[in-house]
mmCIF file of C-alpha atoms in Angstrom:
data_model
loop_
_atom_site.group_PDB
_atom_site.id
_atom_site.type_symbol
_atom_site.label_atom_id
_atom_site.label_comp_id
_atom_site.label_asym_id
_atom_site.label_seq_id
_atom_site.Cartn_x
_atom_site.Cartn_y
_atom_site.Cartn_z
ATOM 1 C CA MET X 107 35.495 21.146 -36.858
ATOM 2 C CA ARG X 108 35.163 17.426 -37.366
ATOM 3 C CA GLN X 109 32.054 17.234 -39.520
ATOM 4 C CA LYS X 110 33.654 18.627 -42.701
ATOM 5 C CA ASN X 111 33.680 16.450 -45.810
ATOM 6 C CA ASP X 112 34.692 17.134 -49.414
ATOM 7 C CA LYS X 113 31.539 15.593 -50.915
ATOM 8 C CA ASN X 114 29.364 18.126 -52.699
ATOM 9 C CA CYS X 115 26.575 15.791 -53.753
ATOM 10 C CA ALA X 116 24.248 13.471 -51.871
ATOM 11 C CA ASP X 117 25.393 9.920 -51.169
ATOM 12 C CA GLU X 118 22.443 7.978 -52.548
ATOM 13 C CA ARG X 119 23.725 4.774 -50.981
ATOM 14 C CA MET X 120 22.890 6.040 -47.469
ATOM 15 C CA THR X 121 19.615 4.581 -46.247
ATOM 16 C CA PRO X 122 17.332 6.197 -43.676
ATOM 17 C CA ALA X 123 18.660 3.667 -41.171
ATOM 18 C CA ASP X 124 22.231 4.731 -42.013
ATOM 19 C CA LEU X 125 21.308 8.329 -41.295
ATOM 20 C CA VAL X 126 19.866 7.408 -37.906
ATOM 21 C CA ARG X 127 22.982 5.362 -37.127
ATOM 22 C CA THR X 128 25.105 8.406 -37.958
ATOM 23 C CA GLU X 129 23.213 10.451 -35.382
ATOM 24 C CA ALA X 130 23.436 7.586 -32.881
ATOM 25 C CA ALA X 131 27.197 7.443 -33.406
ATOM 26 C CA ALA X 132 27.404 11.183 -32.714
ATOM 27 C CA LEU X 133 25.543 10.659 -29.437
ATOM 28 C CA MET X 134 27.795 7.785 -28.403
ATOM 29 C CA ALA X 135 30.866 9.922 -29.095
ATOM 30 C CA LEU X 136 29.336 12.711 -27.003
ATOM 31 C CA ALA X 137 28.673 10.268 -24.151
ATOM 32 C CA GLU X 138 32.310 9.143 -24.251
ATOM 33 C CA ARG X 139 33.486 12.748 -24.007
ATOM 34 C CA LEU X 140 31.162 13.354 -21.068
ATOM 35 C CA ASP X 141 32.607 10.301 -19.328
ATOM 36 C CA GLY X 142 36.146 11.432 -20.104
ATOM 37 C CA PRO X 143 37.778 14.677 -21.241
ATOM 38 C CA MET X 144 34.645 16.837 -21.033
ATOM 39 C CA ALA X 145 33.479 15.678 -17.593
ATOM 40 C CA GLU X 146 35.175 18.498 -15.693
ATOM 41 C CA LEU X 147 33.957 21.195 -18.099
ATOM 42 C CA PHE X 148 30.415 19.844 -17.873
ATOM 43 C CA SER X 149 30.609 19.996 -14.066
ATOM 44 C CA GLN X 150 31.772 23.596 -14.319
ATOM 45 C CA ALA X 151 28.749 24.438 -16.479
ATOM 46 C CA VAL X 152 26.452 22.865 -13.877
ATOM 47 C CA GLU X 153 28.131 24.921 -11.143
ATOM 48 C CA LEU X 154 27.665 28.150 -13.097
ATOM 49 C CA ILE X 155 23.952 27.463 -13.469
ATOM 50 C CA MET X 156 23.611 26.516 -9.802
ATOM 51 C CA ARG X 157 25.401 29.732 -8.831
ATOM 52 C CA CYS X 158 23.145 31.917 -10.942
ATOM 53 C CA GLY X 159 20.131 30.408 -9.165
ATOM 54 C CA THR X 160 21.437 31.554 -5.780
ATOM 55 C CA VAL X 161 21.342 35.184 -6.913
ATOM 56 C CA ASN X 162 17.940 34.887 -8.647
ATOM 57 C CA GLY X 163 19.628 34.730 -12.036
ATOM 58 C CA ARG X 164 18.181 32.932 -15.034
ATOM 59 C CA ILE X 165 19.557 30.907 -17.893
ATOM 60 C CA VAL X 166 19.375 32.738 -21.226
ATOM 61 C CA VAL X 167 19.747 30.362 -24.170
ATOM 62 C CA THR X 168 20.537 31.686 -27.630
ATOM 63 C CA GLY X 169 21.204 30.295 -31.075
ATOM 64 C CA MET X 170 20.557 31.078 -34.736
ATOM 65 C CA GLY X 171 18.791 28.937 -37.344
ATOM 66 C CA LYS X 172 18.572 25.213 -36.514
ATOM 67 C CA SER X 173 20.700 25.789 -33.418
ATOM 68 C CA GLY X 174 18.152 28.396 -32.356
ATOM 69 C CA ILE X 175 15.356 25.839 -32.554
ATOM 70 C CA ILE X 176 17.380 23.506 -30.343
ATOM 71 C CA ALA X 177 18.094 26.421 -27.996
ATOM 72 C CA GLN X 178 14.367 27.017 -27.569
ATOM 73 C CA LYS X 179 13.833 23.391 -26.605
ATOM 74 C CA ILE X 180 16.717 23.477 -24.122
ATOM 75 C CA ALA X 181 15.294 26.617 -22.506
ATOM 76 C CA ALA X 182 11.910 24.901 -22.204
ATOM 77 C CA THR X 183 13.462 21.786 -20.654
ATOM 78 C CA LEU X 184 15.429 23.842 -18.145
ATOM 79 C CA SER X 185 12.325 25.761 -17.090
ATOM 80 C CA SER X 186 10.196 22.633 -16.765
ATOM 81 C CA THR X 187 12.795 20.983 -14.526
ATOM 82 C CA GLY X 188 13.095 23.843 -12.072
ATOM 83 C CA SER X 189 15.697 26.157 -13.646
ATOM 84 C CA PRO X 190 14.087 29.392 -14.954
ATOM 85 C CA ALA X 191 15.259 29.901 -18.527
ATOM 86 C CA LEU X 192 14.320 31.888 -21.617
ATOM 87 C CA PHE X 193 15.260 31.946 -25.286
ATOM 88 C CA LEU X 194 16.933 35.042 -26.725
ATOM 89 C CA HIS X 195 16.905 35.363 -30.508
ATOM 90 C CA PRO X 196 20.349 36.735 -31.426
ATOM 91 C CA ALA X 197 19.092 38.787 -34.369
ATOM 92 C CA GLU X 198 16.336 40.388 -32.285
ATOM 93 C CA ALA X 199 18.744 40.908 -29.404
ATOM 94 C CA VAL X 200 20.645 43.682 -31.189
ATOM 95 C CA HIS X 201 17.342 45.492 -31.752
ATOM 96 C CA GLY X 202 16.435 45.817 -28.091
ATOM 97 C CA ASP X 203 15.837 42.312 -26.770
ATOM 98 C CA LEU X 204 19.188 42.382 -24.966
ATOM 99 C CA GLY X 205 17.275 44.259 -22.297
ATOM 100 C CA VAL X 206 16.154 40.910 -20.879
ATOM 101 C CA LEU X 207 19.743 40.100 -19.860
ATOM 102 C CA MET X 208 20.438 40.953 -16.235
ATOM 103 C CA PRO X 209 23.426 40.662 -13.894
ATOM 104 C CA GLY X 210 23.546 37.140 -12.489
ATOM 105 C CA ASP X 211 22.194 35.518 -15.663
ATOM 106 C CA VAL X 212 24.094 32.696 -17.353
ATOM 107 C CA VAL X 213 24.057 32.646 -21.156
ATOM 108 C CA ILE X 214 24.193 29.373 -23.075
ATOM 109 C CA ALA X 215 25.063 30.051 -26.718
ATOM 110 C CA LEU X 216 24.676 27.379 -29.404
ATOM 111 C CA SER X 217 26.681 27.588 -32.633
ATOM 112 C CA ALA X 218 28.087 24.605 -34.534
ATOM 113 C CA SER X 219 30.769 26.696 -36.217
ATOM 114 C CA GLY X 220 31.331 29.019 -33.285
ATOM 115 C CA GLU X 221 31.454 31.831 -35.822
ATOM 116 C CA THR X 222 27.751 32.671 -36.169
ATOM 117 C CA GLU X 223 27.780 36.378 -36.973
ATOM 118 C CA GLU X 224 24.625 37.258 -35.067
ATOM 119 C CA ILE X 225 26.010 35.701 -31.866
ATOM 120 C CA LEU X 226 29.516 37.155 -32.237
ATOM 121 C CA ARG X 227 27.970 40.623 -32.439
ATOM 122 C CA LEU X 228 26.500 40.013 -28.977
ATOM 123 C CA LEU X 229 29.711 38.834 -27.313
ATOM 124 C CA PRO X 230 30.821 42.195 -25.855
ATOM 125 C CA VAL X 231 27.425 42.748 -24.243
ATOM 126 C CA LEU X 232 27.056 39.136 -23.081
ATOM 127 C CA LYS X 233 30.421 39.277 -21.373
ATOM 128 C CA ARG X 234 29.657 42.656 -19.806
ATOM 129 C CA LYS X 235 26.079 42.107 -18.606
ATOM 130 C CA GLY X 236 25.829 38.380 -17.940
ATOM 131 C CA ASP X 237 27.391 36.407 -15.116
ATOM 132 C CA ALA X 238 28.931 33.710 -17.321
ATOM 133 C CA LEU X 239 28.925 32.388 -20.882
ATOM 134 C CA VAL X 240 28.617 28.682 -21.713
ATOM 135 C CA SER X 241 28.821 27.618 -25.361
ATOM 136 C CA PHE X 242 27.922 24.467 -27.302
ATOM 137 C CA CYS X 243 30.299 24.377 -30.285
ATOM 138 C CA CYS X 244 31.704 21.859 -32.760
ATOM 139 C CA ASP X 245 34.947 23.834 -33.051
ATOM 140 C CA LEU X 246 36.649 24.559 -29.728
ATOM 141 C CA GLY X 247 39.124 26.864 -31.511
ATOM 142 C CA SER X 248 36.328 29.141 -32.745
ATOM 143 C CA THR X 249 35.759 32.719 -31.638
ATOM 144 C CA LEU X 250 32.696 31.832 -29.544
ATOM 145 C CA ALA X 251 34.338 28.868 -27.828
ATOM 146 C CA THR X 252 37.498 30.772 -26.892
ATOM 147 C CA ALA X 253 35.446 33.694 -25.535
ATOM 148 C CA SER X 254 33.338 31.404 -23.329
ATOM 149 C CA ASP X 255 33.826 30.663 -19.661
ATOM 150 C CA VAL X 256 32.998 27.044 -20.485
ATOM 151 C CA ALA X 257 32.949 25.615 -24.023
ATOM 152 C CA LEU X 258 31.319 22.197 -24.461
ATOM 153 C CA ASP X 259 32.260 20.123 -27.493
ATOM 154 C CA CYS X 260 29.373 19.087 -29.781
ATOM 155 C CA GLY X 261 31.639 18.048 -32.651
ATOM 156 C CA VAL X 262 30.567 15.149 -34.883
ATOM 157 C CA GLU X 263 32.404 13.053 -37.464
ATOM 158 C CA ARG X 264 29.817 13.914 -40.097
ATOM 159 C CA GLU X 265 26.278 15.188 -40.403
ATOM 160 C CA ALA X 266 23.491 12.658 -40.989
ATOM 161 C CA CYS X 267 22.974 14.068 -44.443
ATOM 162 C CA GLY X 268 24.122 12.661 -47.750
ATOM 163 C CA MET X 269 25.831 15.958 -48.566
ATOM 164 C CA ASN X 270 27.238 16.323 -45.040
ATOM 165 C CA LEU X 271 25.793 19.837 -44.937
ATOM 166 C CA ALA X 272 22.415 19.991 -43.209
ATOM 167 C CA PRO X 273 22.662 20.409 -39.407
ATOM 168 C CA THR X 274 21.460 17.004 -38.211
ATOM 169 C CA ALA X 275 23.927 14.996 -36.124
ATOM 170 C CA SER X 276 25.369 18.210 -34.669
ATOM 171 C CA THR X 277 21.982 19.568 -33.592
ATOM 172 C CA THR X 278 21.071 16.158 -32.157
ATOM 173 C CA ALA X 279 24.260 16.289 -30.096
ATOM 174 C CA MET X 280 23.392 19.819 -28.935
ATOM 175 C CA LEU X 281 19.913 18.699 -27.930
ATOM 176 C CA ALA X 282 21.210 15.727 -25.952
ATOM 177 C CA LEU X 283 23.860 17.872 -24.257
ATOM 178 C CA GLY X 284 21.219 20.426 -23.278
ATOM 179 C CA ASP X 285 19.010 17.692 -21.845
ATOM 180 C CA ALA X 286 21.958 16.290 -19.892
ATOM 181 C CA LEU X 287 22.745 19.727 -18.476
ATOM 182 C CA ALA X 288 19.120 20.427 -17.496
ATOM 183 C CA ILE X 289 18.695 17.087 -15.745
ATOM 184 C CA ALA X 290 22.071 17.302 -14.005
ATOM 185 C CA VAL X 291 21.084 20.687 -12.577
ATOM 186 C CA SER X 292 17.639 19.444 -11.519
ATOM 187 C CA LEU X 293 19.224 16.510 -9.687
ATOM 188 C CA ARG X 294 21.607 18.865 -7.898
ATOM 189 C CA LYS X 295 18.618 20.962 -6.839
ATOM 190 C CA GLY X 296 16.758 17.921 -5.521
ATOM 191 C CA PHE X 297 13.928 18.463 -8.006
ATOM 192 C CA LYS X 298 11.163 15.907 -7.235
ATOM 193 C CA ALA X 299 8.106 14.494 -8.991
ATOM 194 C CA GLU X 300 5.940 16.781 -6.853
ATOM 195 C CA ASP X 301 7.852 19.823 -8.118
ATOM 196 C CA PHE X 302 7.457 18.574 -11.680
ATOM 197 C CA ALA X 303 3.719 18.209 -11.109
ATOM 198 C CA ASP X 304 3.448 21.809 -9.918
ATOM 199 C CA LEU X 305 5.000 23.012 -13.191
ATOM 200 C CA HIS X 306 2.857 20.745 -15.429
ATOM 201 C CA PRO X 307 -0.769 21.236 -14.355
ATOM 202 C CA GLY X 308 -2.222 20.889 -17.854
ATOM 203 C CA GLY X 309 -2.719 18.055 -20.308
ATOM 204 C CA LYS X 310 -2.253 14.338 -19.804
ATOM 205 C CA LEU X 311 1.039 14.827 -17.973
ATOM 206 C CA GLY X 312 -0.652 17.135 -15.474
ATOM 207 C CA LYS X 313 -3.354 14.531 -14.895
ATOM 208 C CA LYS X 314 -0.789 11.830 -14.216
ATOM 209 C CA LEU X 315 0.929 14.067 -11.691
ATOM 210 C CA ALA X 316 -2.265 15.180 -9.932
ATOM 211 C CA LYS X 317 -2.331 14.718 -6.178
ATOM 212 C CA VAL X 318 -4.926 12.908 -4.093
ATOM 213 C CA ARG X 319 -5.830 16.214 -2.419
ATOM 214 C CA GLU X 320 -7.089 17.574 -5.743
ATOM 215 C CA LEU X 321 -9.458 14.638 -6.343
ATOM 216 C CA MET X 322 -10.692 13.529 -2.927
ATOM 217 C CA HIS X 323 -14.181 14.067 -1.530
ATOM 218 C CA ALA X 324 -13.867 16.174 1.614
ATOM 219 C CA GLY X 325 -15.948 17.939 4.259
ATOM 220 C CA ASP X 326 -19.651 17.084 4.273
ATOM 221 C CA ALA X 327 -19.169 14.788 1.265
ATOM 222 C CA VAL X 328 -17.394 12.230 3.480
ATOM 223 C CA PRO X 329 -19.754 9.597 4.982
ATOM 224 C CA VAL X 330 -19.117 9.570 8.754
ATOM 225 C CA VAL X 331 -20.531 7.396 11.510
ATOM 226 C CA ARG X 332 -19.435 6.655 15.083
ATOM 227 C CA PRO X 333 -18.632 3.201 16.469
ATOM 228 C CA GLY X 334 -21.974 3.118 18.299
ATOM 229 C CA THR X 335 -24.069 4.142 15.276
ATOM 230 C CA PRO X 336 -26.882 1.596 14.525
ATOM 231 C CA MET X 337 -26.653 -0.201 11.176
ATOM 232 C CA THR X 338 -29.861 1.413 9.948
ATOM 233 C CA ASP X 339 -28.225 4.820 10.282
ATOM 234 C CA VAL X 340 -25.019 3.488 8.720
ATOM 235 C CA ILE X 341 -26.977 2.376 5.665
ATOM 236 C CA TYR X 342 -28.636 5.783 5.415
ATOM 237 C CA GLU X 343 -25.274 7.580 5.593
ATOM 238 C CA MET X 344 -23.762 5.305 2.956
ATOM 239 C CA SER X 345 -26.725 5.797 0.621
ATOM 240 C CA SER X 346 -26.868 9.577 1.017
ATOM 241 C CA LYS X 347 -23.154 10.172 0.386
ATOM 242 C CA LYS X 348 -23.012 7.700 -2.551
ATOM 243 C CA LEU X 349 -19.400 6.602 -2.147
ATOM 244 C CA GLY X 350 -20.147 2.978 -1.315
ATOM 245 C CA ILE X 351 -18.552 3.235 2.140
ATOM 246 C CA ALA X 352 -18.938 4.796 5.553
ATOM 247 C CA THR X 353 -15.945 5.898 7.608
ATOM 248 C CA VAL X 354 -16.141 5.017 11.277
ATOM 249 C CA GLN X 355 -14.601 7.899 13.213
ATOM 250 C CA GLU X 356 -14.116 8.918 16.805
ATOM 251 C CA ASP X 357 -13.003 12.472 17.569
ATOM 252 C CA GLY X 358 -12.099 12.881 13.902
ATOM 253 C CA LYS X 359 -9.759 9.898 13.879
ATOM 254 C CA LEU X 360 -10.305 6.864 11.711
ATOM 255 C CA ARG X 361 -11.376 3.728 13.571
ATOM 256 C CA GLY X 362 -12.528 1.641 10.636
ATOM 257 C CA VAL X 363 -14.636 1.500 7.495
ATOM 258 C CA ILE X 364 -17.786 -0.263 6.339
ATOM 259 C CA SER X 365 -18.164 -0.845 2.601
ATOM 260 C CA ASP X 366 -21.296 -1.855 0.761
ATOM 261 C CA GLY X 367 -19.572 -5.209 0.241
ATOM 262 C CA ASP X 368 -19.095 -5.570 4.010
ATOM 263 C CA LEU X 369 -22.776 -4.788 4.477
ATOM 264 C CA ARG X 370 -23.902 -7.395 1.911
ATOM 265 C CA ARG X 371 -21.751 -10.094 3.482
ATOM 266 C CA LEU X 372 -23.090 -9.230 6.943
ATOM 267 C CA LEU X 373 -26.683 -9.529 5.709
ATOM 268 C CA GLU X 374 -25.895 -12.867 4.036
ATOM 269 C CA ARG X 375 -24.489 -14.233 7.305
ATOM 270 C CA GLU X 376 -26.985 -12.834 9.798
ATOM 271 C CA GLY X 377 -30.056 -11.851 7.819
ATOM 272 C CA GLY X 378 -32.305 -9.334 9.546
ATOM 273 C CA ALA X 379 -30.285 -9.650 12.755
ATOM 274 C CA ALA X 380 -27.505 -7.688 11.030
ATOM 275 C CA LEU X 381 -29.553 -4.523 11.464
ATOM 276 C CA SER X 382 -29.177 -4.794 15.226
ATOM 277 C CA ARG X 383 -25.419 -4.454 14.935
ATOM 278 C CA THR X 384 -23.493 -1.202 15.472
ATOM 279 C CA ALA X 385 -20.909 0.308 13.146
ATOM 280 C CA GLY X 386 -18.134 -0.672 15.571
ATOM 281 C CA GLU X 387 -19.207 -4.319 15.449
ATOM 282 C CA ALA X 388 -19.410 -4.478 11.659
ATOM 283 C CA MET X 389 -16.485 -2.291 10.587
ATOM 284 C CA HIS X 390 -13.213 -3.369 9.017
ATOM 285 C CA GLU X 391 -10.610 -2.128 11.503
ATOM 286 C CA GLN X 392 -7.613 -1.763 9.188
ATOM 287 C CA PRO X 393 -8.827 -0.021 6.024
ATOM 288 C CA ALA X 394 -6.528 1.058 3.210
ATOM 289 C CA THR X 395 -5.455 4.682 3.612
ATOM 290 C CA ILE X 396 -3.365 7.237 1.759
ATOM 291 C CA ALA X 397 -1.957 10.717 2.406
ATOM 292 C CA ALA X 398 -3.452 13.745 0.675
ATOM 293 C CA ASP X 399 -0.132 14.746 -0.893
ATOM 294 C CA GLU X 400 0.455 11.362 -2.566
ATOM 295 C CA LEU X 401 0.148 11.232 -6.355
ATOM 296 C CA ALA X 402 -3.252 10.151 -7.640
ATOM 297 C CA ALA X 403 -1.512 7.470 -9.698
ATOM 298 C CA ARG X 404 -0.333 5.900 -6.433
ATOM 299 C CA ALA X 405 -3.915 5.852 -5.144
ATOM 300 C CA LEU X 406 -5.067 4.120 -8.322
ATOM 301 C CA ALA X 407 -2.358 1.475 -7.949
ATOM 302 C CA ILE X 408 -3.461 0.701 -4.368
ATOM 303 C CA LEU X 409 -7.136 0.481 -5.339
ATOM 304 C CA GLU X 410 -6.441 -1.870 -8.221
ATOM 305 C CA GLU X 411 -4.031 -4.017 -6.194
ATOM 306 C CA ARG X 412 -6.530 -4.450 -3.333
ATOM 307 C CA LYS X 413 -9.551 -4.641 -5.616
ATOM 308 C CA ILE X 414 -11.454 -1.956 -3.691
ATOM 309 C CA THR X 415 -13.204 1.203 -4.835
ATOM 310 C CA SER X 416 -12.335 3.780 -2.159
ATOM 311 C CA LEU X 417 -9.332 4.915 -0.127
ATOM 312 C CA ILE X 418 -9.551 6.882 3.092
ATOM 313 C CA VAL X 419 -7.316 9.960 3.097
ATOM 314 C CA VAL X 420 -5.741 10.554 6.511
ATOM 315 C CA ASP X 421 -3.086 12.841 7.984
ATOM 316 C CA ASP X 422 -0.100 11.782 10.089
ATOM 317 C CA ALA X 423 -2.241 11.705 13.244
ATOM 318 C CA GLY X 424 -4.857 9.417 11.679
ATOM 319 C CA ARG X 425 -7.484 12.147 11.245
ATOM 320 C CA VAL X 426 -9.716 11.723 8.224
ATOM 321 C CA GLU X 427 -9.253 14.343 5.517
ATOM 322 C CA GLY X 428 -11.320 12.819 2.737
ATOM 323 C CA VAL X 429 -12.139 9.853 0.522
ATOM 324 C CA VAL X 430 -10.816 9.205 -2.986
ATOM 325 C CA HIS X 431 -12.947 6.978 -5.217
ATOM 326 C CA LEU X 432 -11.878 4.743 -8.083
ATOM 327 C CA HIS X 433 -14.306 6.363 -10.530
ATOM 328 C CA ASP X 434 -12.742 9.792 -9.929
ATOM 329 C CA LEU X 435 -9.308 8.374 -10.765
ATOM 330 C CA TRP X 436 -10.527 6.588 -13.887
ATOM 331 C CA GLY X 437 -11.859 9.915 -15.119
ATOM 332 C CA MET X 438 -8.335 11.357 -14.907
ATOM 333 C CA GLU X 439 -7.004 8.951 -17.554
ATOM 334 C CA LEU X 440 -4.085 7.910 -15.346
ATOM 335 C CA ILE X 441 -3.344 4.818 -17.434
#
């Protein structure tokens, strides 16, 4: 176990920056192992998790103390990136919580020493009930590591603590390794931004991942005129629907759009004669459009780039599904 040191008192010469550099050095060493001697073992861990997903298994992450806190975060990251996971407290497990473990599950056990008593007490049951055991250990010769199907090395030269005692660099390495494993699995599964959005409907992140379909005006709220509609009726439709535009449609398909800006420019050019025009004569024939399943953030980018206030939402056949307005997107706090 590489983090051992004979110092029994704090090294007062270590600055906060030195402590951070110690953790950074631990991460760089971990990265080198992942690029080299640990690459194959890491791939095996990914395969075990992928395999458990094919039989509706889950990932059960366990750890005691500081490692347990990291285990909870890893379980949360796995779940949020498309790999169902849960945290199992090892002390509670021996009092009935082991009932959550099912055939097909993969257990990820975190223990810096590999000799955490509460986890070692679970080993017989974990090996019997679970599909596979993956461990994050600093000592690959420990009881936990040698009992694992895959043991991943989280060893560090020293902890980022003046006394070289408090779990700091080692737990940082565990956290980074867990993140790497979760993301590697999500990439193998083809996890996309849309999938991420489905799992994060709340808060600012959920707003950023909202889809156009959730924000667009649809049905009777969409201002619709036909190419032959007189301009007086176009103006009425625009005013009643209050979106600053009118979609020009024929058999449900988009033919063009008339914005309030188009209308003002027409009146400036032709005066009262503009009212004798039809929608088809005044419309812009190539309006900006977007699909309903695009992210709302994409819609906002198009609106700001083109300096317009509305986008027409159409399907693959060009049929109008709705209108998304700039003010609705601003209200979502997408920036």
